[in-house]
C-alpha cells in the first residue's frame, strides 16, 4: 500500500479497494430498488399513490400479540442478548403450532428462530453452498431463492414454470447430469409471485427426487396460512421421510401481519437446522427477546384471527379479479396468497406497463421481471391495502381505460 508515490497513487489503490465484492456484482439488478426510486419521484410530485408492490400486509397483528409485546418490554430480561439456542418457550410454541396446523412432529432442537424467513433462507445458502455449486430453483420466484445462492457463490439452475402447468416445475425433465451435480432444490407453495399452490403429489415427488439425487430440499412456506375456500396448503414435512432431506421456512410476517417485526423460524432435518443455527451464531444474537415472547402469543392464537385475515384477503381478491376480468383479463381466482399475477396488455413489457399504470392512475404494481427473466410480460398485484383503496385503484384503472387486449 505504501509503495505508491504521493496521494494520487494512494487514491488509485483506495478506489480499487472500493470495488464491491464479485458476489454483489454478480447479482441481477434489484428491480424493486428501481421501483422504489420511481415511487419516491411520483410521491414528491404530490401524487396519491396506491402502492400494491411489496407483499407487506396492512392487517394488524392480533391484539393479544401487541399487548404481549408491551408487557414483554417491561421485563428487563428481554432487553439483554437472546440466547443462541433460542427461547425454550418459543420452541415449544413452534412445536405445538406445527402439530396443530400441519400435523407434523417437530422436536424443539429441530427448530431455529430467525430474523424473518428471508434472513434464514439467505444464511442457509451460506451454510451449505460452496463456490460453483448448483441449486435448482423454479422461476418466477421470490428473489431470495435465487439471489441467496448467487450471493453464496453458487449457480441457480432455473426450472421454468408456466401457467399451463400450474406454475409447478416438471422434475422429470431435469437432465440427469444436472440433478446429480445439484446440491439443493428450493420450492415454495403457495408461491410468490404467481399465487400457485401445489398438490400433495408434487411434494411427494420433490421428496423422492431430493432423496434420489442426494439434494437438500428447501420448502419456503411463508404463505402457509393465506389460503381460500378451505384448500389448506400442506407442509412438505408432512410427506413421510421428508425430514431426512428437508428444511422448511415459516414466517410470522404474512400470517400475523408482522412483517416489520422480523420474526420467522425454520423446522426440519436436525443437521440442516444445526448448521443454520451455527452460521447465525456467528452473525446475530437472534430476534429481540420481547418480540419472541409476543410471538408466542401469536402461535397460540385462536383460529378466529386467522379466519378473519383469510376472509379479508379473499374479499380483496374477489374485488380485484372481478374488476380485472371486466377490463378484459381472463383470470382465475388464486387459491392462496394475497397476490394476483397477470399478463400485461400487448404493446407493453412488464416495466413499461408498471410505468404506464403509475403515470395514468397512481396505482403501483410489481414488474414480473423482478422475480426472474420468466416473469417478463407479467405484473404482480399485492392486495395489501384496505378495501376502499383497492376499490379506488379499480376505479382509477377503469377511468384511465386500462384494459387487457391479449
Ligand atoms: C416466498 C417468500 N418467502 C419469504 C419471504 C420473506 O418473509 P419474511 O418477512 O419472513 O422475511 C417473503 C416475503 O415476501 C416471501 O414472499
Short mmCIF file of C-alpha atoms and ligand atoms in Angstrom, two decimals:
data_model
loop_
_atom_site.label_atom_id
_atom_site.label_comp_id
_atom_site.label_asym_id
_atom_site.label_seq_id
_atom_site.Cartn_x
_atom_site.Cartn_y
_atom_site.Cartn_z
CA UNK A 1 0.00 0.00 0.00
CA UNK A 2 2.74 2.40 0.91
CA UNK A 3 4.75 1.82 -2.31
CA UNK A 4 2.58 4.32 -4.19
CA UNK A 5 4.17 7.70 -4.81
CA UNK A 6 2.16 10.65 -3.50
CA UNK A 7 -1.54 10.91 -2.74
CA UNK A 8 -2.60 10.15 -6.33
CA UNK A 9 -1.26 6.59 -6.09
CA UNK A 10 -2.93 6.05 -2.75
CA UNK A 11 -6.22 7.24 -4.21
CA UNK A 12 -5.97 4.69 -7.06
CA UNK A 13 -5.41 1.86 -4.61
CA UNK A 14 -8.27 3.02 -2.42
CA UNK A 15 -10.64 3.27 -5.40
CA UNK A 16 -9.84 -0.33 -6.31
CA UNK A 17 -10.49 -1.31 -2.75
CA UNK A 18 -13.88 0.34 -3.07
CA UNK A 19 -14.89 -2.17 -5.74
CA UNK A 20 -17.76 -4.29 -4.49
CA UNK A 21 -17.16 -7.98 -3.96
CA UNK A 22 -17.83 -10.14 -7.01
CA UNK A 23 -20.71 -11.79 -5.21
CA UNK A 24 -22.54 -8.45 -5.15
CA UNK A 25 -21.59 -7.59 -8.71
CA UNK A 26 -22.99 -10.92 -9.92
CA UNK A 27 -26.48 -10.15 -8.60
CA UNK A 28 -29.07 -9.22 -11.21
CA UNK A 29 -30.45 -5.67 -10.90
CA UNK A 30 -32.77 -5.38 -7.93
CA UNK A 31 -35.86 -4.20 -9.76
CA UNK A 32 -37.61 -3.28 -6.51
CA UNK A 33 -34.93 -0.74 -5.66
CA UNK A 34 -35.53 0.91 -9.06
CA UNK A 35 -39.23 0.82 -8.38
CA UNK A 36 -38.69 2.50 -5.02
CA UNK A 37 -36.96 5.41 -6.76
CA UNK A 38 -39.81 5.68 -9.24
CA UNK A 39 -42.36 5.74 -6.41
CA UNK A 40 -40.40 8.35 -4.46
CA UNK A 41 -40.25 10.61 -7.55
CA UNK A 42 -44.02 10.38 -8.06
CA UNK A 43 -44.75 10.94 -4.37
CA UNK A 44 -42.51 14.01 -4.43
CA UNK A 45 -44.83 15.39 -7.13
CA UNK A 46 -47.68 15.04 -4.65
CA UNK A 47 -49.33 12.06 -6.35
CA UNK A 48 -51.55 9.90 -4.10
CA UNK A 49 -50.01 6.50 -4.84
CA UNK A 50 -51.86 3.27 -4.21
CA UNK A 51 -48.93 1.01 -3.54
CA UNK A 52 -49.65 -2.63 -4.41
CA UNK A 53 -45.99 -3.60 -4.89
CA UNK A 54 -44.39 -5.19 -1.84
CA UNK A 55 -46.10 -8.07 -0.02
CA UNK A 56 -46.19 -6.15 3.22
CA UNK A 57 -49.54 -6.88 4.92
CA UNK A 58 -51.58 -3.98 6.29
CA UNK A 59 -53.67 -6.20 8.58
CA UNK A 60 -52.78 -5.53 12.21
CA UNK A 61 -51.29 -8.33 14.30
CA UNK A 62 -53.68 -9.85 16.89
CA UNK A 63 -54.37 -7.54 19.82
CA UNK A 64 -53.09 -10.21 22.25
CA UNK A 65 -49.74 -10.14 20.45
CA UNK A 66 -49.39 -6.35 20.65
CA UNK A 67 -50.40 -6.48 24.34
CA UNK A 68 -47.86 -9.23 24.96
CA UNK A 69 -45.17 -7.08 23.31
CA UNK A 70 -45.99 -4.13 25.55
CA UNK A 71 -45.76 -6.22 28.70
CA UNK A 72 -42.63 -8.06 27.48
CA UNK A 73 -40.98 -4.67 27.01
CA UNK A 74 -41.25 -4.10 30.76
CA UNK A 75 -39.29 -7.24 31.62
CA UNK A 76 -35.58 -6.33 31.98
CA UNK A 77 -34.56 -9.86 30.91
CA UNK A 78 -35.90 -9.20 27.42
CA UNK A 79 -33.51 -6.33 26.86
CA UNK A 80 -30.39 -8.46 27.13
CA UNK A 81 -28.90 -10.55 24.34
CA UNK A 82 -31.07 -13.52 23.45
CA UNK A 83 -29.54 -16.98 23.83
CA UNK A 84 -28.04 -18.57 20.71
CA UNK A 85 -30.06 -21.71 21.36
CA UNK A 86 -33.34 -19.81 21.19
CA UNK A 87 -36.11 -19.25 23.74
CA UNK A 88 -37.33 -22.68 25.01
CA UNK A 89 -40.89 -21.34 25.39
CA UNK A 90 -40.90 -20.14 21.77
CA UNK A 91 -39.57 -23.52 20.61
CA UNK A 92 -42.41 -25.19 22.50
CA UNK A 93 -44.89 -22.85 20.77
CA UNK A 94 -43.38 -23.75 17.36
CA UNK A 95 -43.66 -27.46 18.12
CA UNK A 96 -47.33 -27.22 19.06
CA UNK A 97 -48.17 -24.82 16.17
CA UNK A 98 -46.61 -27.28 13.69
CA UNK A 99 -48.57 -30.16 15.19
CA UNK A 100 -51.86 -28.24 15.37
CA UNK A 101 -51.65 -26.62 11.95
CA UNK A 102 -49.71 -29.04 9.76
CA UNK A 103 -49.84 -32.36 11.64
CA UNK A 104 -46.07 -32.59 11.66
CA UNK A 105 -43.92 -33.80 14.54
CA UNK A 106 -41.08 -31.44 15.28
CA UNK A 107 -38.75 -31.66 18.27
CA UNK A 108 -37.53 -28.47 19.98
CA UNK A 109 -33.98 -28.99 18.64
CA UNK A 110 -35.41 -29.26 15.12
CA UNK A 111 -36.34 -25.56 15.23
CA UNK A 112 -34.36 -22.38 14.75
CA UNK A 113 -35.68 -18.86 15.28
CA UNK A 114 -34.99 -16.36 12.50
CA UNK A 115 -34.98 -12.61 11.92
CA UNK A 116 -37.64 -13.27 9.29
CA UNK A 117 -37.56 -16.16 6.85
CA UNK A 118 -35.64 -14.11 4.24
CA UNK A 119 -32.69 -13.89 6.60
CA UNK A 120 -32.87 -17.64 7.19
CA UNK A 121 -33.11 -18.50 3.50
CA UNK A 122 -30.06 -16.42 2.61
CA UNK A 123 -27.96 -17.61 5.51
CA UNK A 124 -28.92 -21.20 4.84
CA UNK A 125 -27.40 -20.76 1.37
CA UNK A 126 -24.18 -19.57 3.03
CA UNK A 127 -24.24 -22.50 5.43
CA UNK A 128 -24.35 -25.12 2.67
CA UNK A 129 -23.22 -23.77 -0.67
CA UNK A 130 -19.70 -23.57 -1.99
CA UNK A 131 -18.40 -21.62 -4.96
CA UNK A 132 -19.74 -23.16 -8.18
CA UNK A 133 -22.40 -25.39 -6.58
CA UNK A 134 -25.65 -25.80 -8.48
CA UNK A 135 -29.06 -25.04 -6.97
CA UNK A 136 -32.33 -25.99 -8.66
CA UNK A 137 -34.74 -23.06 -8.46
CA UNK A 138 -38.17 -22.80 -10.07
CA UNK A 139 -38.84 -19.48 -11.78
CA UNK A 140 -40.51 -17.00 -11.49
CA UNK A 141 -39.58 -17.00 -7.82
CA UNK A 142 -39.26 -14.94 -4.67
CA UNK A 143 -35.92 -13.16 -5.30
CA UNK A 144 -34.15 -14.59 -2.22
CA UNK A 145 -34.49 -18.08 -3.75
CA UNK A 146 -32.01 -17.23 -6.48
CA UNK A 147 -30.21 -14.24 -5.00
CA UNK A 148 -29.22 -16.20 -1.86
CA UNK A 149 -27.43 -18.92 -3.84
CA UNK A 150 -25.76 -16.28 -6.08
CA UNK A 151 -24.51 -14.39 -3.01
CA UNK A 152 -23.11 -17.63 -1.66
CA UNK A 153 -21.20 -18.20 -4.92
CA UNK A 154 -23.47 -20.89 -6.34
CA UNK A 155 -25.22 -21.07 -9.69
CA UNK A 156 -29.01 -21.19 -9.77
CA UNK A 157 -30.24 -23.67 -12.39
CA UNK A 158 -33.64 -22.36 -13.42
CA UNK A 159 -36.61 -24.72 -13.57
CA UNK A 160 -39.10 -22.85 -15.76
CA UNK A 161 -42.70 -22.85 -14.56
CA UNK A 162 -45.63 -21.85 -16.71
CA UNK A 163 -49.31 -21.17 -16.17
CA UNK A 164 -50.46 -24.23 -18.16
CA UNK A 165 -48.66 -26.48 -15.64
CA UNK A 166 -49.93 -24.55 -12.64
CA UNK A 167 -46.51 -22.93 -12.17
CA UNK A 168 -45.15 -26.25 -10.92
CA UNK A 169 -41.79 -27.41 -12.31
CA UNK A 170 -41.56 -30.72 -14.11
CA UNK A 171 -38.87 -32.55 -12.16
CA UNK A 172 -38.91 -35.43 -14.67
CA UNK A 173 -37.34 -33.35 -17.44
CA UNK A 174 -34.31 -32.21 -15.45
CA UNK A 175 -31.21 -33.56 -17.11
CA UNK A 176 -29.75 -36.42 -15.08
CA UNK A 177 -26.29 -34.83 -15.07
CA UNK A 178 -27.72 -31.56 -13.67
CA UNK A 179 -29.71 -33.40 -11.00
CA UNK A 180 -26.59 -35.35 -9.98
CA UNK A 181 -24.46 -32.23 -9.83
CA UNK A 182 -27.01 -30.10 -7.91
CA UNK A 183 -26.85 -29.66 -4.16
CA UNK A 184 -30.24 -28.14 -3.37
CA UNK A 185 -33.77 -27.83 -4.64
CA UNK A 186 -35.78 -24.81 -3.47
CA UNK A 187 -39.57 -24.96 -3.66
CA UNK A 188 -42.29 -22.75 -2.21
CA UNK A 189 -46.03 -23.39 -2.33
CA UNK A 190 -48.19 -21.35 -2.09
CA UNK A 191 -45.92 -19.36 -4.36
CA UNK A 192 -44.92 -15.76 -4.59
CA UNK A 193 -45.33 -14.22 -7.19
CA UNK A 194 -47.70 -16.47 -9.16
CA UNK A 195 -50.01 -17.40 -6.24
CA UNK A 196 -49.83 -21.04 -7.38
CA UNK A 197 -50.45 -23.91 -4.97
CA UNK A 198 -49.12 -27.46 -5.26
CA UNK A 199 -50.86 -30.77 -4.57
CA UNK A 200 -49.53 -33.41 -2.19
CA UNK A 201 -48.29 -35.47 -5.12
CA UNK A 202 -45.87 -32.72 -6.13
CA UNK A 203 -44.40 -32.66 -2.63
CA UNK A 204 -44.12 -36.47 -2.71
CA UNK A 205 -42.30 -36.22 -6.00
CA UNK A 206 -39.99 -33.48 -4.73
CA UNK A 207 -39.02 -35.53 -1.66
CA UNK A 208 -38.40 -38.62 -3.78
CA UNK A 209 -36.36 -36.59 -6.28
CA UNK A 210 -34.29 -34.99 -3.50
CA UNK A 211 -33.57 -38.39 -1.96
CA UNK A 212 -32.68 -39.98 -5.29
CA UNK A 213 -30.20 -37.23 -6.13
CA UNK A 214 -28.95 -36.57 -2.62
CA UNK A 215 -30.28 -32.99 -2.61
CA UNK A 216 -31.17 -30.73 0.27
CA UNK A 217 -34.84 -29.84 -0.14
CA UNK A 218 -35.84 -26.35 0.97
CA UNK A 219 -39.50 -25.55 1.30
CA UNK A 220 -40.34 -21.88 1.83
CA UNK A 221 -43.77 -21.94 3.48
CA UNK A 222 -44.22 -18.18 4.04
CA UNK A 223 -47.83 -18.23 2.79
CA UNK A 224 -48.87 -21.35 4.70
CA UNK A 225 -51.91 -19.67 6.27
CA UNK A 226 -53.08 -17.46 3.41
CA UNK A 227 -55.38 -19.79 1.53
CA UNK A 228 -59.01 -19.73 0.43
CA UNK A 229 -62.01 -22.00 0.01
CA UNK A 230 -60.74 -24.39 2.71
CA UNK A 231 -57.94 -25.63 0.44
CA UNK A 232 -55.28 -25.73 3.10
CA UNK A 233 -51.69 -25.93 1.79
CA UNK A 234 -49.62 -28.80 3.15
CA UNK A 235 -46.26 -28.78 4.85
CA UNK A 236 -43.54 -30.54 2.88
CA UNK A 237 -42.59 -32.20 6.16
CA UNK A 238 -45.96 -34.00 6.21
CA UNK A 239 -44.62 -36.27 3.44
CA UNK A 240 -43.27 -39.47 5.07
CA UNK A 241 -39.47 -39.42 5.15
CA UNK A 242 -39.23 -35.73 4.18
CA UNK A 243 -37.34 -34.87 7.33
CA UNK A 244 -34.36 -36.89 6.02
CA UNK A 245 -33.71 -34.15 3.44
CA UNK A 246 -35.94 -31.16 4.10
CA UNK A 247 -35.79 -27.84 5.93
CA UNK A 248 -38.97 -25.73 5.91
CA UNK A 249 -39.07 -21.97 6.42
CA UNK A 250 -42.02 -20.34 8.20
CA UNK A 251 -42.79 -16.67 8.66
CA UNK A 252 -44.95 -14.66 11.03
CA UNK A 253 -44.87 -11.74 8.58
CA UNK A 254 -47.78 -12.71 6.36
CA UNK A 255 -49.79 -14.89 8.76
CA UNK A 256 -49.99 -12.35 11.57
CA UNK A 257 -49.33 -9.05 9.77
CA UNK A 258 -45.94 -8.85 11.49
CA UNK A 259 -43.63 -8.12 8.52
CA UNK A 260 -41.89 -5.25 10.32
CA UNK A 261 -41.26 -7.33 13.44
CA UNK A 262 -38.81 -9.62 11.63
CA UNK A 263 -39.67 -13.00 13.02
CA UNK A 264 -39.67 -16.38 11.38
CA UNK A 265 -38.46 -19.89 12.06
CA UNK A 266 -37.22 -22.97 10.27
CA UNK A 267 -38.02 -26.56 11.16
CA UNK A 268 -36.92 -29.90 9.80
CA UNK A 269 -33.84 -32.04 9.46
CA UNK A 270 -31.82 -31.57 12.67
CA UNK A 271 -28.45 -31.45 10.90
CA UNK A 272 -29.65 -28.74 8.49
CA UNK A 273 -31.18 -26.82 11.39
CA UNK A 274 -27.97 -27.10 13.44
CA UNK A 275 -25.90 -25.70 10.55
CA UNK A 276 -28.28 -22.76 10.12
CA UNK A 277 -28.01 -22.09 13.86
CA UNK A 278 -24.22 -22.40 13.62
CA UNK A 279 -23.89 -19.76 10.89
CA UNK A 280 -26.34 -17.49 12.70
CA UNK A 281 -24.36 -17.83 15.93
CA UNK A 282 -21.58 -16.08 14.06
CA UNK A 283 -23.78 -13.36 12.65
CA UNK A 284 -26.51 -12.31 15.06
CA UNK A 285 -27.97 -12.80 18.50
CA UNK A 286 -31.45 -13.68 17.32
CA UNK A 287 -34.54 -11.50 17.47
CA UNK A 288 -35.32 -9.03 20.25
CA UNK A 289 -36.50 -11.07 23.26
CA UNK A 290 -39.69 -9.04 23.69
CA UNK A 291 -40.67 -9.82 20.10
CA UNK A 292 -40.02 -13.52 20.65
CA UNK A 293 -42.20 -13.51 23.81
CA UNK A 294 -45.01 -11.71 21.97
CA UNK A 295 -44.71 -14.14 19.08
CA UNK A 296 -45.52 -16.99 21.45
CA UNK A 297 -48.94 -15.35 21.82
CA UNK A 298 -49.21 -15.29 18.01
CA UNK A 299 -48.52 -19.01 17.64
CA UNK A 300 -51.10 -19.75 20.34
CA UNK A 301 -53.78 -17.59 18.70
CA UNK A 302 -57.36 -18.77 18.19
CA UNK A 303 -58.48 -19.68 14.68
CA UNK A 304 -60.81 -16.66 14.65
CA UNK A 305 -57.99 -14.20 13.89
CA UNK A 306 -56.73 -16.38 11.04
CA UNK A 307 -60.25 -16.87 9.61
CA UNK A 308 -60.84 -13.11 9.64
CA UNK A 309 -57.48 -12.48 7.99
CA UNK A 310 -58.25 -15.00 5.23
CA UNK A 311 -61.73 -13.55 4.71
CA UNK A 312 -60.28 -10.05 4.36
CA UNK A 313 -57.80 -11.16 1.68
CA UNK A 314 -60.42 -13.25 -0.08
CA UNK A 315 -62.71 -10.23 -0.31
CA UNK A 316 -59.92 -8.11 -1.79
CA UNK A 317 -59.01 -10.91 -4.21
CA UNK A 318 -62.63 -11.14 -5.41
CA UNK A 319 -62.90 -7.37 -5.83
CA UNK A 320 -59.71 -7.14 -7.90
CA UNK A 321 -60.11 -10.30 -10.00
CA UNK A 322 -63.73 -9.47 -10.88
CA UNK A 323 -62.71 -5.95 -11.87
CA UNK A 324 -59.72 -7.13 -13.95
CA UNK A 325 -61.96 -9.60 -15.76
CA UNK A 326 -64.34 -6.73 -16.55
CA UNK A 327 -61.32 -4.92 -18.02
CA UNK A 328 -60.65 -7.78 -20.42
CA UNK A 329 -58.36 -10.10 -18.46
CA UNK A 330 -59.38 -13.73 -18.05
CA UNK A 331 -58.05 -14.60 -14.65
CA UNK A 332 -58.96 -17.42 -12.30
CA UNK A 333 -59.23 -16.54 -8.64
CA UNK A 334 -55.98 -17.57 -6.92
CA UNK A 335 -56.39 -20.23 -4.23
CA UNK A 336 -53.78 -18.74 -1.94
CA UNK A 337 -51.52 -15.77 -1.11
CA UNK A 338 -52.56 -12.14 -1.46
CA UNK A 339 -51.08 -11.78 -4.95
CA UNK A 340 -52.58 -11.62 -8.41
CA UNK A 341 -50.25 -12.42 -11.31
CA UNK A 342 -51.46 -11.02 -14.62
CA UNK A 343 -50.12 -10.78 -18.17
CA UNK A 344 -49.51 -7.24 -19.44
CA UNK A 345 -51.55 -5.90 -22.36
CA UNK A 346 -49.92 -6.22 -25.78
CA UNK A 347 -47.56 -3.40 -26.67
CA UNK A 348 -46.05 -3.36 -23.17
CA UNK A 349 -43.35 -5.22 -21.33
CA UNK A 350 -43.56 -5.63 -17.56
CA UNK A 351 -41.69 -2.45 -16.65
CA UNK A 352 -43.35 -0.24 -19.26
CA UNK A 353 -46.80 -1.40 -18.10
CA UNK A 354 -45.87 -0.65 -14.47
CA UNK A 355 -44.81 2.82 -15.58
CA UNK A 356 -47.91 3.35 -17.69
CA UNK A 357 -50.20 2.31 -14.84
CA UNK A 358 -48.32 4.53 -12.42
CA UNK A 359 -48.45 7.59 -14.68
CA UNK A 360 -52.11 7.14 -15.63
CA UNK A 361 -53.55 6.06 -12.29
CA UNK A 362 -51.08 6.36 -9.43
CA UNK A 363 -51.51 2.62 -8.86
CA UNK A 364 -48.16 0.83 -8.48
CA UNK A 365 -47.65 -2.88 -9.03
CA UNK A 366 -44.52 -5.04 -9.30
CA UNK A 367 -42.97 -5.85 -12.68
CA UNK A 368 -42.73 -9.60 -13.17
CA UNK A 369 -39.05 -9.34 -14.20
CA UNK A 370 -38.22 -8.66 -10.55
CA UNK A 371 -38.92 -12.36 -9.99
CA UNK A 372 -36.62 -13.61 -12.74
CA UNK A 373 -36.49 -13.38 -16.53
CA UNK A 374 -39.51 -15.66 -16.86
CA UNK A 375 -41.59 -13.01 -15.12
CA UNK A 376 -41.26 -10.77 -18.19
CA UNK A 377 -44.67 -9.97 -19.65
CA UNK A 378 -46.37 -10.13 -16.23
CA UNK A 379 -47.03 -7.90 -13.26
CA UNK A 380 -47.88 -8.84 -9.69
CA UNK A 381 -50.59 -7.06 -7.73
CA UNK A 382 -50.24 -7.32 -3.93
CA UNK A 383 -53.55 -6.84 -2.11
CA UNK A 384 -52.04 -5.13 0.89
CA UNK A 385 -54.34 -2.11 1.14
CA UNK A 386 -57.83 -1.73 2.63
CA UNK A 387 -60.92 -2.46 0.52
CA UNK A 388 -61.64 1.22 -0.09
CA UNK A 389 -58.15 1.73 -1.52
CA UNK A 390 -58.50 -1.39 -3.69
CA UNK A 391 -61.84 -0.02 -4.92
CA UNK A 392 -60.20 3.33 -5.57
CA UNK A 393 -57.41 1.62 -7.55
CA UNK A 394 -60.01 -0.22 -9.64
CA UNK A 395 -62.00 2.92 -10.27
CA UNK A 396 -58.87 4.83 -11.37
CA UNK A 397 -57.88 1.98 -13.69
CA UNK A 398 -61.32 1.86 -15.27
CA UNK A 399 -61.43 5.63 -15.65
CA UNK A 400 -57.99 5.61 -17.31
CA UNK A 401 -59.21 3.00 -19.80
CA UNK A 402 -56.75 0.32 -18.67
CA UNK A 403 -57.67 -2.91 -20.38
CA UNK A 404 -56.26 -6.22 -21.44
CA UNK A 405 -56.23 -6.73 -25.16
CA UNK A 406 -54.45 -10.09 -25.31
C1 LIG B 1 -41.98 -16.59 -0.59
C2 LIG B 1 -41.46 -15.68 0.46
N1 LIG B 1 -40.60 -16.15 1.35
C3 LIG B 1 -40.10 -15.37 2.32
C4 LIG B 1 -40.46 -14.04 2.41
C5 LIG B 1 -39.82 -13.20 3.47
O1 LIG B 1 -40.59 -13.16 4.59
P1 LIG B 1 -40.01 -12.67 5.98
O2 LIG B 1 -40.72 -11.42 6.29
O3 LIG B 1 -40.34 -13.81 6.92
O4 LIG B 1 -38.55 -12.49 5.84
C6 LIG B 1 -41.35 -13.49 1.51
C7 LIG B 1 -41.73 -12.07 1.57
O5 LIG B 1 -42.34 -11.50 0.70
C8 LIG B 1 -41.88 -14.34 0.50
O6 LIG B 1 -42.74 -13.88 -0.40
#
